[in-house]
PDB file of N, CA and C in Angstrom:
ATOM      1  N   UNK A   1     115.897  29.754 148.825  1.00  0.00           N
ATOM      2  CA  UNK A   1     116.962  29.269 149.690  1.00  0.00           C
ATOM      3  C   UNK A   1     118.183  30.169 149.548  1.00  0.00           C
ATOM      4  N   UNK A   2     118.152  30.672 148.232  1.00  0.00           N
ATOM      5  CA  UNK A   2     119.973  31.367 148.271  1.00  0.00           C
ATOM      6  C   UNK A   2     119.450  32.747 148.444  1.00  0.00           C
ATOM      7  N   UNK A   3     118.641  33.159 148.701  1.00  0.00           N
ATOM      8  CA  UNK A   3     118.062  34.423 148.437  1.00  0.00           C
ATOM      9  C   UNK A   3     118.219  34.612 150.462  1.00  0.00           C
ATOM     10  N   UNK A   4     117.742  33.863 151.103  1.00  0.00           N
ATOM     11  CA  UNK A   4     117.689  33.532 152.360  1.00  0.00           C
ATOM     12  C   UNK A   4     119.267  34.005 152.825  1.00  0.00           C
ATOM     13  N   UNK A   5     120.069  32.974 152.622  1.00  0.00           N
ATOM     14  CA  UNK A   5     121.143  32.928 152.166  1.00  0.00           C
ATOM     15  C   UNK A   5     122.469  33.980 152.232  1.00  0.00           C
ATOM     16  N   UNK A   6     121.838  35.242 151.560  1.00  0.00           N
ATOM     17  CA  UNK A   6     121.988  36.586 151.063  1.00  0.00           C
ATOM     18  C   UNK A   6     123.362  36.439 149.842  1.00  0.00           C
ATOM     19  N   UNK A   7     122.699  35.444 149.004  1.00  0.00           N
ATOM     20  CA  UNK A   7     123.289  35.377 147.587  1.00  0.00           C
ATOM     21  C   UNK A   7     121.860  36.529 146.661  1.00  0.00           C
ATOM     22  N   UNK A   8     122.987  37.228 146.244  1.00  0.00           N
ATOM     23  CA  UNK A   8     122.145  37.959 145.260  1.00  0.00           C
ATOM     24  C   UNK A   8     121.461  37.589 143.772  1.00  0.00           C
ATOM     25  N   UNK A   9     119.761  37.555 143.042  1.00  0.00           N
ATOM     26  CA  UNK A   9     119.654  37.340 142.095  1.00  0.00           C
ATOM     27  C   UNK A   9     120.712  37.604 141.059  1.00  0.00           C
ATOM     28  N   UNK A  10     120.719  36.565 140.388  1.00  0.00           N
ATOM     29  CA  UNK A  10     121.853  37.000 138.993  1.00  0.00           C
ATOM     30  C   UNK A  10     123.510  36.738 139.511  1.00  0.00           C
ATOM     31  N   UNK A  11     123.497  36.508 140.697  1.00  0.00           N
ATOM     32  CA  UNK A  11     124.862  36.211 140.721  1.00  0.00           C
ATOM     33  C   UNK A  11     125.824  34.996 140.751  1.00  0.00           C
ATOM     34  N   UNK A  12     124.446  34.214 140.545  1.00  0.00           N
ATOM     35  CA  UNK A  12     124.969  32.406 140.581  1.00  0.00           C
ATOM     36  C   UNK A  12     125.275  32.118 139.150  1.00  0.00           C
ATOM     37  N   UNK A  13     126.249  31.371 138.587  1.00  0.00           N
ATOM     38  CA  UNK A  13     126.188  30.781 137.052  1.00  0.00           C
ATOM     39  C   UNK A  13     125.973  29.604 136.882  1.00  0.00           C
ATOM     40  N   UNK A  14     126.125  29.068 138.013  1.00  0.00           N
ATOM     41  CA  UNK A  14     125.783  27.363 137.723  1.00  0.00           C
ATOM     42  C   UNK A  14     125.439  26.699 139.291  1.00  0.00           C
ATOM     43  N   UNK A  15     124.918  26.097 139.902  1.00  0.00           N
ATOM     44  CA  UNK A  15     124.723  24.966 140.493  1.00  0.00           C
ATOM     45  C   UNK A  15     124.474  23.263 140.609  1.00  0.00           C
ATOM     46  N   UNK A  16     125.875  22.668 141.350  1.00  0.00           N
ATOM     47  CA  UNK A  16     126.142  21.496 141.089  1.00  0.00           C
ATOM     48  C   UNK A  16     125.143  20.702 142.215  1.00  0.00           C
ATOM     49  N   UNK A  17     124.231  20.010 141.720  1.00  0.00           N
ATOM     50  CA  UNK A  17     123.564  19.187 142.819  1.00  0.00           C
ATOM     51  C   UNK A  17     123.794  17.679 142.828  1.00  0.00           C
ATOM     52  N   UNK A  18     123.820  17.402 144.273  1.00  0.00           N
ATOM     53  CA  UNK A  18     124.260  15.716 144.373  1.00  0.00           C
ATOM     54  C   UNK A  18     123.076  15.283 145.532  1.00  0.00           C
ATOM     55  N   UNK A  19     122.283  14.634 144.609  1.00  0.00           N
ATOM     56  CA  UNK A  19     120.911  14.346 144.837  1.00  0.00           C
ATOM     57  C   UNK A  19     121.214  12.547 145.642  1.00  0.00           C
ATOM     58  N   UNK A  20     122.528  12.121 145.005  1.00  0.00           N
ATOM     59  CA  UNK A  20     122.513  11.083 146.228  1.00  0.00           C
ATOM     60  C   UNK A  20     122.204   9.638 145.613  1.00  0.00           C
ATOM     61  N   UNK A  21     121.917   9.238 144.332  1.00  0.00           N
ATOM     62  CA  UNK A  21     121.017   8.644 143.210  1.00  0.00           C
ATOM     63  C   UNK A  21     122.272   8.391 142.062  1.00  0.00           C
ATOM     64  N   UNK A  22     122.192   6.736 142.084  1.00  0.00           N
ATOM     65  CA  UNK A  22     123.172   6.669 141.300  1.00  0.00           C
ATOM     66  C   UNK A  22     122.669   5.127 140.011  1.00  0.00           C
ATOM     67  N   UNK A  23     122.706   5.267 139.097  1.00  0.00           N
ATOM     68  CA  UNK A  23     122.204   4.026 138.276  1.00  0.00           C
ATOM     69  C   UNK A  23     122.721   3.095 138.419  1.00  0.00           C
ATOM     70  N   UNK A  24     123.671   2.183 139.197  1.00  0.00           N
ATOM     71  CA  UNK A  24     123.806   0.997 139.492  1.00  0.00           C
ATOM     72  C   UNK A  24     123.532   0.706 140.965  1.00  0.00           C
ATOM     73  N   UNK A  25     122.813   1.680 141.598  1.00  0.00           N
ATOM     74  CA  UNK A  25     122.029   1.599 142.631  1.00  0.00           C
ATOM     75  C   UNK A  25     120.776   0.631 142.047  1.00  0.00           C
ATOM     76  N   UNK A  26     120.545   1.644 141.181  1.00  0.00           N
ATOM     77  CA  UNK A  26     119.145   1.067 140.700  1.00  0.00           C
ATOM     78  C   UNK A  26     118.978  -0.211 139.563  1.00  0.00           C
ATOM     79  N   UNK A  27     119.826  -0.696 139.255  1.00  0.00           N
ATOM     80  CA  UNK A  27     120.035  -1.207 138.104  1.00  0.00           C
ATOM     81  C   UNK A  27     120.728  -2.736 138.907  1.00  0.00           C
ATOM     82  N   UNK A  28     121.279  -3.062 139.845  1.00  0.00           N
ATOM     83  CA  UNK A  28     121.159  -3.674 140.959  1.00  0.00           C
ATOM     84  C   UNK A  28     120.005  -4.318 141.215  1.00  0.00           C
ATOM     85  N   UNK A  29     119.660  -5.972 140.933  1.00  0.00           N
ATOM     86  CA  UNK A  29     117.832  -6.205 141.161  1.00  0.00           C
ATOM     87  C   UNK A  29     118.322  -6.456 142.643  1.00  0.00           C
ATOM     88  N   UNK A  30     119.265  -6.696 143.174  1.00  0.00           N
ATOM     89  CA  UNK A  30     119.553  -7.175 144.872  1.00  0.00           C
ATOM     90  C   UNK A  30     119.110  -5.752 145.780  1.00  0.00           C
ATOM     91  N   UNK A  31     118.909  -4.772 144.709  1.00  0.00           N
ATOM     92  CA  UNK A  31     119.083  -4.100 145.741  1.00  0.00           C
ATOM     93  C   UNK A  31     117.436  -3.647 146.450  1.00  0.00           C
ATOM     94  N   UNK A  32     116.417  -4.330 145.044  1.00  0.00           N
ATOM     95  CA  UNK A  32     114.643  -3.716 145.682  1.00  0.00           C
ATOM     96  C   UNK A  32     114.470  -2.876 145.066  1.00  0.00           C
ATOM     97  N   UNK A  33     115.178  -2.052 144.082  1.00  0.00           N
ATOM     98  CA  UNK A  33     114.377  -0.547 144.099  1.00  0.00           C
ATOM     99  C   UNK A  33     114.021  -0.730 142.677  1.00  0.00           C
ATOM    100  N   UNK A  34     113.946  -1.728 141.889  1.00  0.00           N
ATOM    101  CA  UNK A  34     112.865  -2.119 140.335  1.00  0.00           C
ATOM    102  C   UNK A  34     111.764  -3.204 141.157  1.00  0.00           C
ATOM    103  N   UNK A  35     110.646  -2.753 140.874  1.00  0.00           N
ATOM    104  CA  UNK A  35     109.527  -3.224 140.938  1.00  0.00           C
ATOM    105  C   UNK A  35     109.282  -4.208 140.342  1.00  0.00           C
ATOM    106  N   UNK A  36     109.864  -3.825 139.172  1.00  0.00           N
ATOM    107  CA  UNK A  36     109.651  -5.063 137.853  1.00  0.00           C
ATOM    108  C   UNK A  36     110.566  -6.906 137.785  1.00  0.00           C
ATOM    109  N   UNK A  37     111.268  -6.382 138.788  1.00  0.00           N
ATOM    110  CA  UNK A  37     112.985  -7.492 139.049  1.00  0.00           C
ATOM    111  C   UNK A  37     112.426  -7.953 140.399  1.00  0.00           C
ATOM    112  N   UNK A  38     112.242  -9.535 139.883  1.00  0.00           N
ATOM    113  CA  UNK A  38     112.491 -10.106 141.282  1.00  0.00           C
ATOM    114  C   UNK A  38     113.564 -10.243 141.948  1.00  0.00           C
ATOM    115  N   UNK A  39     113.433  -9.344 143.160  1.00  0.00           N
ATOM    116  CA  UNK A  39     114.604  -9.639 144.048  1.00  0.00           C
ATOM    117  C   UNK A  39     114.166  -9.453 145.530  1.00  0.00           C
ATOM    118  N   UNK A  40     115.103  -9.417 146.438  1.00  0.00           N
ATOM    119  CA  UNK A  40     114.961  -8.787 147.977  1.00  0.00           C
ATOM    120  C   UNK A  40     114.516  -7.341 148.105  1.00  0.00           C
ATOM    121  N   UNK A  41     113.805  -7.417 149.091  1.00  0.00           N
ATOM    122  CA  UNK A  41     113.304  -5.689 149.634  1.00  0.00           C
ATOM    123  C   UNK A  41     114.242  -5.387 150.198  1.00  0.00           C
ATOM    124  N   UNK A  42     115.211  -4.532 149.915  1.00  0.00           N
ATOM    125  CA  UNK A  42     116.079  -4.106 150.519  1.00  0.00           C
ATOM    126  C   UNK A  42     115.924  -2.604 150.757  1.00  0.00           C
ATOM    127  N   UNK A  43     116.214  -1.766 149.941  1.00  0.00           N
ATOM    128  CA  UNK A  43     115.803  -0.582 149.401  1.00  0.00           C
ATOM    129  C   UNK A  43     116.588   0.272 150.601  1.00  0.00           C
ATOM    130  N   UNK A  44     117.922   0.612 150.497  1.00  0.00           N
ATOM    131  CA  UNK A  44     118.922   0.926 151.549  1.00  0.00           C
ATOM    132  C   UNK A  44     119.708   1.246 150.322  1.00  0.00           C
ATOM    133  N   UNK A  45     120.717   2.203 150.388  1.00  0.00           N
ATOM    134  CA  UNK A  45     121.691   2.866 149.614  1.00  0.00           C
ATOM    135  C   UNK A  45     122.663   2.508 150.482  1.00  0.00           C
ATOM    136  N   UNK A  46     122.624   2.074 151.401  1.00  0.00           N
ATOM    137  CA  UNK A  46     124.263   2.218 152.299  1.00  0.00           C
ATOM    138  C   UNK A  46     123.587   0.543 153.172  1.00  0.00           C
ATOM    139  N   UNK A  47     124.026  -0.585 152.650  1.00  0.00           N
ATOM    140  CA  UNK A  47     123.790  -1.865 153.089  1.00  0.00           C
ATOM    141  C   UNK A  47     123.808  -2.010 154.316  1.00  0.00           C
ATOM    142  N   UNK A  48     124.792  -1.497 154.600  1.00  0.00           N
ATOM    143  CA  UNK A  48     125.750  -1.996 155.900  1.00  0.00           C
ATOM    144  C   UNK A  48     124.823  -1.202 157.145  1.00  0.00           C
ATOM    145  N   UNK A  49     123.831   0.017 156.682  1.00  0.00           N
ATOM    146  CA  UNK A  49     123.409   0.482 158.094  1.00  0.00           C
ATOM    147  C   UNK A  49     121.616   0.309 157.983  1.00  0.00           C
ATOM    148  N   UNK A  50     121.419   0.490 159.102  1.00  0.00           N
ATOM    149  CA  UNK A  50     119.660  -0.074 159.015  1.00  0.00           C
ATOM    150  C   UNK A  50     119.319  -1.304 158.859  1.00  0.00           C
ATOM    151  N   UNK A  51     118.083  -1.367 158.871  1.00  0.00           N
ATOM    152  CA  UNK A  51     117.117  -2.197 158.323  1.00  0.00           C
ATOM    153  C   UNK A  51     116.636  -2.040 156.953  1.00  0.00           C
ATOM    154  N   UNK A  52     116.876  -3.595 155.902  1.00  0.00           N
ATOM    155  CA  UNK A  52     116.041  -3.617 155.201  1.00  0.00           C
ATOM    156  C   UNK A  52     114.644  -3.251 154.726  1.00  0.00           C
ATOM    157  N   UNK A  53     114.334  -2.810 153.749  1.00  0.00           N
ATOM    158  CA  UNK A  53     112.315  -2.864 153.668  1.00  0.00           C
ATOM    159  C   UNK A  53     111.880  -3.829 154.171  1.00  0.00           C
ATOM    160  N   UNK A  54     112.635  -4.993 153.694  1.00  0.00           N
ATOM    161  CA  UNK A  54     111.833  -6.200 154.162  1.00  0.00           C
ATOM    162  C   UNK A  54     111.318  -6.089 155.470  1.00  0.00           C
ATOM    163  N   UNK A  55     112.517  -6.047 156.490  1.00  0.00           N
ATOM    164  CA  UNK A  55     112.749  -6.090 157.822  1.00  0.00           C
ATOM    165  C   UNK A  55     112.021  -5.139 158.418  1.00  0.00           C
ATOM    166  N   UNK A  56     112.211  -3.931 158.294  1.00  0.00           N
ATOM    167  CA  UNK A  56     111.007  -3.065 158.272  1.00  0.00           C
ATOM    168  C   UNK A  56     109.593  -3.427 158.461  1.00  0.00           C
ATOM    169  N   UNK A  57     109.124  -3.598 157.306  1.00  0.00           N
ATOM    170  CA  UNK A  57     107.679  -4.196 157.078  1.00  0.00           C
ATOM    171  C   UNK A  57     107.663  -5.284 157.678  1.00  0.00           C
ATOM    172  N   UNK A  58     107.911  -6.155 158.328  1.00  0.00           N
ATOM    173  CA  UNK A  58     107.405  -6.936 159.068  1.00  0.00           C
ATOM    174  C   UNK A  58     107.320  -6.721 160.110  1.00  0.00           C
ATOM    175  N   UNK A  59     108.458  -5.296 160.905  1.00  0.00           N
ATOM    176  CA  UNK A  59     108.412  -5.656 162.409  1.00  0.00           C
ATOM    177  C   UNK A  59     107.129  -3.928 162.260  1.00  0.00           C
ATOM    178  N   UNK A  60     107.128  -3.037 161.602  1.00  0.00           N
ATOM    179  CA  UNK A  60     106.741  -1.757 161.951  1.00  0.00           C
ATOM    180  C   UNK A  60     104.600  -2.204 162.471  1.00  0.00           C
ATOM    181  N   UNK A  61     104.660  -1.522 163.371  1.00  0.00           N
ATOM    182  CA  UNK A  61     103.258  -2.196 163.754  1.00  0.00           C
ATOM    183  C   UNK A  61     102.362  -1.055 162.457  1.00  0.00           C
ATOM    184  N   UNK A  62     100.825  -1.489 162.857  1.00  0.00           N
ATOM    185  CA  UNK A  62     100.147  -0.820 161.587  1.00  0.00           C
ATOM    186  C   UNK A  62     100.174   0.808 161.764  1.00  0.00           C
ATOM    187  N   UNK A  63      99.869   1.047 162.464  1.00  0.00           N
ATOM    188  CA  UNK A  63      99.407   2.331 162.901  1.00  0.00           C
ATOM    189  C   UNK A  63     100.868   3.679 162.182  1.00  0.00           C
ATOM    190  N   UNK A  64     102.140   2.856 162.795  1.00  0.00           N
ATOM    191  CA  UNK A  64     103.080   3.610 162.290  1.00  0.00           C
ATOM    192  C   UNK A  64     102.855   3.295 161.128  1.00  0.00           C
ATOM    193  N   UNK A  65     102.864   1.872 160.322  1.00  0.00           N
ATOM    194  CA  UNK A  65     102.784   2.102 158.995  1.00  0.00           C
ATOM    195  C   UNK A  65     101.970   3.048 158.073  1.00  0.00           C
ATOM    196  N   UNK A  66     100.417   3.445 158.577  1.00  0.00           N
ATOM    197  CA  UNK A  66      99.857   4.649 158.383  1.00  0.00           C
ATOM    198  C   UNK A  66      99.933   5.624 158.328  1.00  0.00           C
ATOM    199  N   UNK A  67     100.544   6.023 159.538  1.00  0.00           N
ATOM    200  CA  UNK A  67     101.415   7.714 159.301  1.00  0.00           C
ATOM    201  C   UNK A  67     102.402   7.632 158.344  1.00  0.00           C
ATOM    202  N   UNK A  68     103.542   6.995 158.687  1.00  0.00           N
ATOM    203  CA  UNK A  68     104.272   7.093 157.332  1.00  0.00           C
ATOM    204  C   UNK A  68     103.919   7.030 156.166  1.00  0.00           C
ATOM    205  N   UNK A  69     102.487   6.067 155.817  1.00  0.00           N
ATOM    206  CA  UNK A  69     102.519   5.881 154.588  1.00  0.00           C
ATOM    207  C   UNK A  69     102.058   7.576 153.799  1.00  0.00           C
ATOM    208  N   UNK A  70     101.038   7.985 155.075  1.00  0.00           N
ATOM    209  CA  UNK A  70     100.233   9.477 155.239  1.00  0.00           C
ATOM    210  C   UNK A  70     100.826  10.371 155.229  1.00  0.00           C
ATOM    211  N   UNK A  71     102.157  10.703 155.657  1.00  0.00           N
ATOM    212  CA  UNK A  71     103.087  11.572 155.819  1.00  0.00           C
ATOM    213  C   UNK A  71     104.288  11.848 154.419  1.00  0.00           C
ATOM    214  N   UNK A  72     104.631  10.703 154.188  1.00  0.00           N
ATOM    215  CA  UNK A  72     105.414  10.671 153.368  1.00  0.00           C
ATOM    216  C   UNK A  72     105.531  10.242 151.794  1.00  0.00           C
ATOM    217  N   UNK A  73     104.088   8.826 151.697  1.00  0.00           N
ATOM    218  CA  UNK A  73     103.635   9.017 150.446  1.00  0.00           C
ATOM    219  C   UNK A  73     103.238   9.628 149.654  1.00  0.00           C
ATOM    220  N   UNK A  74     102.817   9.054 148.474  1.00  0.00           N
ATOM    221  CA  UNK A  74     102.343  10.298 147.056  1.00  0.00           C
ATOM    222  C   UNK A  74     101.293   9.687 146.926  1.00  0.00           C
ATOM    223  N   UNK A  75     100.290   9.235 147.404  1.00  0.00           N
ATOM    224  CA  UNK A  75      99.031   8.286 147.552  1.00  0.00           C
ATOM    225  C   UNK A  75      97.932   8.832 147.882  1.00  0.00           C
ATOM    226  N   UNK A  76      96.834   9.888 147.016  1.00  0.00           N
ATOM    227  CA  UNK A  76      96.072  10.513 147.985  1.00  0.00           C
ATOM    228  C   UNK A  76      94.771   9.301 147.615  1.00  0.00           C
ATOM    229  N   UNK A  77      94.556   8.947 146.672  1.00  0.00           N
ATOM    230  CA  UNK A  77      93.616   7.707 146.353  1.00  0.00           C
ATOM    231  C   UNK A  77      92.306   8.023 146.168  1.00  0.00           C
ATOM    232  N   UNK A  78      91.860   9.478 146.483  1.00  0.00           N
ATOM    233  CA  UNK A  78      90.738   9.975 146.466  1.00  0.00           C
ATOM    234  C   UNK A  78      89.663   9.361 147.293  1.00  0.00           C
ATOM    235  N   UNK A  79      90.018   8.766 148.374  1.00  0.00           N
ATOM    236  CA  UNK A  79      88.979   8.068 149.243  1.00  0.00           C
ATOM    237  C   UNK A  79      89.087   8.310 150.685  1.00  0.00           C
ATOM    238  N   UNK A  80      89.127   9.482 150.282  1.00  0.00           N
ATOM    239  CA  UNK A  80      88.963  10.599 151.825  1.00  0.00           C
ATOM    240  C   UNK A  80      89.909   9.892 153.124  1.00  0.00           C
ATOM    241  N   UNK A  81      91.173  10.292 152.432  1.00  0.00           N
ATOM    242  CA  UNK A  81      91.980   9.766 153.304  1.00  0.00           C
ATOM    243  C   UNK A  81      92.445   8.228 153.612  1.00  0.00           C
ATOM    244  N   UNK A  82      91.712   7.293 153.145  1.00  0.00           N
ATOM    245  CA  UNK A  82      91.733   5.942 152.977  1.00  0.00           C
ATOM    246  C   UNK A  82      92.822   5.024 152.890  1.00  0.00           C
ATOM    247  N   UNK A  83      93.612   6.003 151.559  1.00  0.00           N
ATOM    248  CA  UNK A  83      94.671   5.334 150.998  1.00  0.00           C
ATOM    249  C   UNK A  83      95.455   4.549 151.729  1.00  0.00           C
ATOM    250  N   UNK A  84      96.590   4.921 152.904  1.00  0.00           N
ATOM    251  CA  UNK A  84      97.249   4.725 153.478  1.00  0.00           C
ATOM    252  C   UNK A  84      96.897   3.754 154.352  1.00  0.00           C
ATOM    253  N   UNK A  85      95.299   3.632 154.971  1.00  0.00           N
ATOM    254  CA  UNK A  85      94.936   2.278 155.557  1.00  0.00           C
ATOM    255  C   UNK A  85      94.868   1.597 155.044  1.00  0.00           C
ATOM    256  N   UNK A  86      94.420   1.695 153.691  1.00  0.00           N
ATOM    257  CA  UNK A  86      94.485   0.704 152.869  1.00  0.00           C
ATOM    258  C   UNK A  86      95.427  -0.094 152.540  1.00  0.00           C
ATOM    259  N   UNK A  87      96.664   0.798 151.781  1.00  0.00           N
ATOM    260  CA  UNK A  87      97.928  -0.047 151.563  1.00  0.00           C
ATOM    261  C   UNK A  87      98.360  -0.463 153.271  1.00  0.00           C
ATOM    262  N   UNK A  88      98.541  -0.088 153.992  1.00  0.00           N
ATOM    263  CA  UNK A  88      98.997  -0.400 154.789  1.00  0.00           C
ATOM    264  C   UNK A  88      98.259  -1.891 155.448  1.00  0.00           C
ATOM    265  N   UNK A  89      96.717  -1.255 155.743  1.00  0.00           N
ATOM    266  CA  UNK A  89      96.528  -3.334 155.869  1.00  0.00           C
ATOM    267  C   UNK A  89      96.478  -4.181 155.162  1.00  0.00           C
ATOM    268  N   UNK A  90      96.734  -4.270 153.598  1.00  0.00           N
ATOM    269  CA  UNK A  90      97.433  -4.577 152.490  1.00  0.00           C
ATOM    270  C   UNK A  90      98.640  -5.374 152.985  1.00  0.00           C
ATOM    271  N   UNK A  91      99.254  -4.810 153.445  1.00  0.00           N
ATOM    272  CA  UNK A  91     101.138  -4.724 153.950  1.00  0.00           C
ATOM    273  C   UNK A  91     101.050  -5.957 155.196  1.00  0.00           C
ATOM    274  N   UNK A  92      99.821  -5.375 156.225  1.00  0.00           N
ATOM    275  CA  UNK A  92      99.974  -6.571 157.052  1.00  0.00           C
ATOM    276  C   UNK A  92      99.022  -8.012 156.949  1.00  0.00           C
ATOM    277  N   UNK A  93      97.835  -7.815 155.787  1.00  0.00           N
ATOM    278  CA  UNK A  93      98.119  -8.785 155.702  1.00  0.00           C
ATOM    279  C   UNK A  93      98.425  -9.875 154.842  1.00  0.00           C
ATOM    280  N   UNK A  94      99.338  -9.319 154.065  1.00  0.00           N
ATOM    281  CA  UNK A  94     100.872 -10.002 153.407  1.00  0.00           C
ATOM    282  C   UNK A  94     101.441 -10.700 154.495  1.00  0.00           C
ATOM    283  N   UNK A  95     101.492 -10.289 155.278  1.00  0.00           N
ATOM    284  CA  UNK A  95     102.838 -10.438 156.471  1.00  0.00           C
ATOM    285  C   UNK A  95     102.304 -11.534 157.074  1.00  0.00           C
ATOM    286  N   UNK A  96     101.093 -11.111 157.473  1.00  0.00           N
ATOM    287  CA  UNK A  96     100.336 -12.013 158.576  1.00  0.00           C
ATOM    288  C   UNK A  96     100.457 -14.025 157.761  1.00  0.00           C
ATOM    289  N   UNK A  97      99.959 -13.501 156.504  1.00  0.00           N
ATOM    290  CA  UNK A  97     100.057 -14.553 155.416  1.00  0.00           C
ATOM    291  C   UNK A  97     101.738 -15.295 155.220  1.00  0.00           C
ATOM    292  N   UNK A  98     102.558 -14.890 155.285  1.00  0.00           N
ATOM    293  CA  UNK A  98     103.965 -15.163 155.261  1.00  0.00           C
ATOM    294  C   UNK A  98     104.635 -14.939 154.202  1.00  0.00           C
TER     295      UNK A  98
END
């Protein structure tokens, strides 16, 4: 990237990164993002805009839920592609169930 850039090797001394990730984000059970803490699916860094997970997952039909899960998860499951149908009709039918 800095090379792209036309920053030269050796000429950087430090880089400050703000990855966006903060521990009372996470440390927050209201907020969804511990697995382990019962709370709301929320899983939003900025409350006030979007949709919840929750909200999400109930309205996203399956099919999108597949690509996304395919696109953007870390889920390969070793079952020739499977994974993502899997969790995903998993997901709906949770939903379907209430």
């Amino acid at each position: 990237v800095l090379r792209g850039a036309g920053v030269k090797p050796g000429s950087v001394a430090a880089v400050l990164l703000d990855v966006g990730i903060s521990s009372p984000q996470f440390n927050d059970t209201s907020r969804g993002f511990r697995p382990e803490a019962d709370g709301p699916l929320d899983l939003r860094f900025d409350t006030s805009k979007g949709v919840s997970g929750y909200e999400f997952l109930c309205s996203v039909p399956r099919d999108e839920l597949v690509r996304i899960i395919d696109d953007f998860g870390e889920e390969t499951g070793g079952f020739g592609g499977a994974a993502p149908r899997r969790i995903a009709d998993a997901i709906c039918l949770a939903r379907a169930r209430g």
